[in-house]
PDB file of C-alpha atoms in Angstrom:
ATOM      1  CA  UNK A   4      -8.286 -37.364  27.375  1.00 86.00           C
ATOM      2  CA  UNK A   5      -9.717 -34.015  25.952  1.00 90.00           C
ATOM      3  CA  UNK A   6     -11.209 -33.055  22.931  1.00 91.00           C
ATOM      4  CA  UNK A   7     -12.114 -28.928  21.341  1.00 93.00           C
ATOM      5  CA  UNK A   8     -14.798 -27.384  20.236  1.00 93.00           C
ATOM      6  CA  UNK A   9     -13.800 -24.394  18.439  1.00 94.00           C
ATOM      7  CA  UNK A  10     -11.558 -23.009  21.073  1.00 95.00           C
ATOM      8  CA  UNK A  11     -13.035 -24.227  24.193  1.00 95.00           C
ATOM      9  CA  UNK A  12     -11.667 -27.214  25.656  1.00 95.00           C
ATOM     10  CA  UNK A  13     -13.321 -30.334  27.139  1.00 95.00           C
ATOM     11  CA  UNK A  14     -12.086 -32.941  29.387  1.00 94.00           C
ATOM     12  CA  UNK A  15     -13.071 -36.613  29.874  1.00 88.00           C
ATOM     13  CA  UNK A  16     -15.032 -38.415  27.394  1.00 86.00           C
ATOM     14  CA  UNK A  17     -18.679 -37.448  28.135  1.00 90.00           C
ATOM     15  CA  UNK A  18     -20.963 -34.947  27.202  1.00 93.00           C
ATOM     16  CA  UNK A  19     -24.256 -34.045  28.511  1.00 93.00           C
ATOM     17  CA  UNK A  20     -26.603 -33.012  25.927  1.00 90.00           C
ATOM     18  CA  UNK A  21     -30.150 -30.379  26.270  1.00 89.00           C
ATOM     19  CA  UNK A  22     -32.814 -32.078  27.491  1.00 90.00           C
ATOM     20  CA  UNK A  23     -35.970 -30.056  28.250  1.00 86.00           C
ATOM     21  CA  UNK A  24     -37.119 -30.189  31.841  1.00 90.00           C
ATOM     22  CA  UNK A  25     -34.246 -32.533  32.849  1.00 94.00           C
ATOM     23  CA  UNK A  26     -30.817 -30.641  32.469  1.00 94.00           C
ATOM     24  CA  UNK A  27     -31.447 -27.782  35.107  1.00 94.00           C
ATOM     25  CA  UNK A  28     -28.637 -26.558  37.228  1.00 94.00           C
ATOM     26  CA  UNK A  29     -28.805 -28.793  40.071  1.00 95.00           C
ATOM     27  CA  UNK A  30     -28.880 -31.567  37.437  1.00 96.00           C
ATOM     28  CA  UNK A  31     -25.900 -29.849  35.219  1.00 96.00           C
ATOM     29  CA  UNK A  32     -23.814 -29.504  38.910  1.00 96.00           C
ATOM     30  CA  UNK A  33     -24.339 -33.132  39.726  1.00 96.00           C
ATOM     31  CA  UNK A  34     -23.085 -34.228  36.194  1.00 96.00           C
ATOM     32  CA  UNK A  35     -20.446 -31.886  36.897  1.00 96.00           C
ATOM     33  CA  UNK A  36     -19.413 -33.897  39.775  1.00 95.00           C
ATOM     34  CA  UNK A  37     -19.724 -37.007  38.358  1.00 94.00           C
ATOM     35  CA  UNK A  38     -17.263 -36.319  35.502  1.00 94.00           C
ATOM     36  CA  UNK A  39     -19.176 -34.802  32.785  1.00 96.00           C
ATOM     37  CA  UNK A  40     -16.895 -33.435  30.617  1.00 96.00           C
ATOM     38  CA  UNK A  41     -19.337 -30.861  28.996  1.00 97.00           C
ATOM     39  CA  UNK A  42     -23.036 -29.937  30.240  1.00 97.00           C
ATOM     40  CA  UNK A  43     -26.143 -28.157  28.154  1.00 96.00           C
ATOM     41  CA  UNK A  44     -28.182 -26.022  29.956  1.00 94.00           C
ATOM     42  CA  UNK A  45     -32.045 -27.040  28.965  1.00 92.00           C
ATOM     43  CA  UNK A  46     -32.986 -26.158  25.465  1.00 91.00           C
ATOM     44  CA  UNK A  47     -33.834 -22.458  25.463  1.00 94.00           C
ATOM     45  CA  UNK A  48     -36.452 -20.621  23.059  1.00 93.00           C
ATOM     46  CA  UNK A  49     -35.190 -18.185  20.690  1.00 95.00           C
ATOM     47  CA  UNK A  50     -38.324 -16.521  20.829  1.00 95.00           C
ATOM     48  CA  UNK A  51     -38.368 -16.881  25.096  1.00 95.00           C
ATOM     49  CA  UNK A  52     -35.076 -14.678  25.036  1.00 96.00           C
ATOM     50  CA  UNK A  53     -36.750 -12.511  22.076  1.00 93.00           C
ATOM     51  CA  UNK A  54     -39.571 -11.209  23.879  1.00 92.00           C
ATOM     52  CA  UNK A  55     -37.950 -11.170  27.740  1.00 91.00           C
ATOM     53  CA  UNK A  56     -39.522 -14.737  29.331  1.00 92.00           C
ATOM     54  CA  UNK A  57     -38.737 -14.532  33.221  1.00 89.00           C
ATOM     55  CA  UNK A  58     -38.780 -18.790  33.023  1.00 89.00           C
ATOM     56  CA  UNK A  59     -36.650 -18.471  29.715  1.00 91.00           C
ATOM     57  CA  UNK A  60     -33.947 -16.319  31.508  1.00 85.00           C
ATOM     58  CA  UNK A  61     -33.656 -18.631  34.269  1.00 89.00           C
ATOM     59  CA  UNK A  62     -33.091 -21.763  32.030  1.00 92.00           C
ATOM     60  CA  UNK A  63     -29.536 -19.515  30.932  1.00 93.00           C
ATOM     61  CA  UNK A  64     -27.977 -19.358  34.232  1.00 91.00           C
ATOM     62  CA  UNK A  65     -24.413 -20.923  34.164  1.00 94.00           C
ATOM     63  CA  UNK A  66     -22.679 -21.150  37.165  1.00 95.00           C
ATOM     64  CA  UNK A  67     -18.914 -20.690  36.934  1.00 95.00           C
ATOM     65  CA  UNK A  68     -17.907 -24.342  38.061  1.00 95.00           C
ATOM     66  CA  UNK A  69     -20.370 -26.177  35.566  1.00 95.00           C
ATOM     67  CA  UNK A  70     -17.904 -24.372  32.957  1.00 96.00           C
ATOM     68  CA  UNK A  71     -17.608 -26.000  30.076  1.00 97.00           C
ATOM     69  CA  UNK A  72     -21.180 -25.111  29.348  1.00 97.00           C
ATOM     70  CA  UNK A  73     -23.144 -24.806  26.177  1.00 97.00           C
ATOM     71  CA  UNK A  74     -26.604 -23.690  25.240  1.00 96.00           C
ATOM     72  CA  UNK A  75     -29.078 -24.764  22.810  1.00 92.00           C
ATOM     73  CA  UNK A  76     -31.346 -21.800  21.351  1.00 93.00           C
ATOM     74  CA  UNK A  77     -34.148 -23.724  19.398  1.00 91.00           C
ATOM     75  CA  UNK A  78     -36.407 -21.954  16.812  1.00 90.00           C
ATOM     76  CA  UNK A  79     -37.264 -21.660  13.209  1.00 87.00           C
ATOM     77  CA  UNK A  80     -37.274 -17.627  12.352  1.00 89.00           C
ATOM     78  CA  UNK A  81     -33.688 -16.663  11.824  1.00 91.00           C
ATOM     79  CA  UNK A  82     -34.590 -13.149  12.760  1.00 94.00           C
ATOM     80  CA  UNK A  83     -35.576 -14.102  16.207  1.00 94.00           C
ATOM     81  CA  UNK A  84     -32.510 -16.418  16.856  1.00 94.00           C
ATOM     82  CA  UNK A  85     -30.161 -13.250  15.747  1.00 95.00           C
ATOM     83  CA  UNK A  86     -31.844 -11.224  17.901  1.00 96.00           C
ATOM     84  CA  UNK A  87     -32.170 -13.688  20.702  1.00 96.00           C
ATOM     85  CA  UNK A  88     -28.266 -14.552  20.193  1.00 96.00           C
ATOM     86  CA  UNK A  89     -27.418 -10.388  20.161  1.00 95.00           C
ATOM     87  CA  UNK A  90     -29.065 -10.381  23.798  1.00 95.00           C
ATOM     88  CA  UNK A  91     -27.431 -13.466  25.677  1.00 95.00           C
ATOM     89  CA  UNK A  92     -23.649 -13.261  23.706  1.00 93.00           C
ATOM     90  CA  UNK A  93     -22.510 -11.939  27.059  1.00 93.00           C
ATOM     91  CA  UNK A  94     -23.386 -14.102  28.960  1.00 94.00           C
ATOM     92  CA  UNK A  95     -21.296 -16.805  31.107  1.00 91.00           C
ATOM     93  CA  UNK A  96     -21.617 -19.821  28.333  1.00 95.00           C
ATOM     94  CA  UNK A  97     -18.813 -21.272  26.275  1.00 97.00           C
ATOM     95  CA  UNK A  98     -20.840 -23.201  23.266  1.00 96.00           C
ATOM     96  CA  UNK A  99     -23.888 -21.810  21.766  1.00 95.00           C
ATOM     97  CA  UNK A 100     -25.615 -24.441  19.659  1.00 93.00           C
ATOM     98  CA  UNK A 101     -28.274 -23.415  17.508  1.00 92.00           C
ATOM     99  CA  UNK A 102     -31.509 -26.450  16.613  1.00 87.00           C
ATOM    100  CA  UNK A 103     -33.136 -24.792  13.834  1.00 77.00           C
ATOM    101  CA  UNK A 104     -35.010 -28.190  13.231  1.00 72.00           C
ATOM    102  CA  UNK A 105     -35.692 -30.380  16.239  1.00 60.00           C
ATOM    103  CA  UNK A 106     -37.986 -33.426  14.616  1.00 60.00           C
ATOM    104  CA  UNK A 107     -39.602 -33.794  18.556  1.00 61.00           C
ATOM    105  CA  UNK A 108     -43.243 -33.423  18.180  1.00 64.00           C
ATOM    106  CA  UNK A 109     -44.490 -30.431  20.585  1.00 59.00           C
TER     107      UNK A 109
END
């Protein structure tokens, strides 16, 4: 079974979704192994990639065999998350999901 997202194709039935602090690579690889059909890097800050975070760079680091991979960018200035999208579109990521209105309380 397989399903697409625009273009990009994902196998199996399961998706793993962004989940601050959990969904790291290690994490993402072990999905991976397990069957995950699709894995989210941790949920990244628009303003993080903006203003050149060394912990925020990190969190976008896909390796080649977690592919499918998608990224969340969360934030609420559409400014920063065009700029922020301008510096990581080349980047080794298939899916970039934008949360312009997570309700979690931080």
């Amino acid at each position: 079974m397989s399903f697409f997202i625009g273009n990009v194709e994902i196998k199996g039935h399961l998706s793993l979704g962004p989940m601050a602090g959990v969904t790291d690579l290690p994490f993402r690889l072990l999905c991976k192994e397990k069957g995950v059909g699709l894995v989210y890097t941790e949920m990244v800050s628009a303003k993080g990639i903006r203003f050149n975070n060394k912990n925020t760079k990190e969190l976008l680091t896909v390796r080649d065999e977690e592919r499918p991979a998608a990224v969340q960018l969360f934030g609420a200035e559409p400014d920063i998350i065009a700029d922020a999208v301008r510096q990581i579109d080349h980047m080794n990521f298939d899916i970039l999901d934008i949360n312009m209105g997570c309700p979690v309380p931080k």
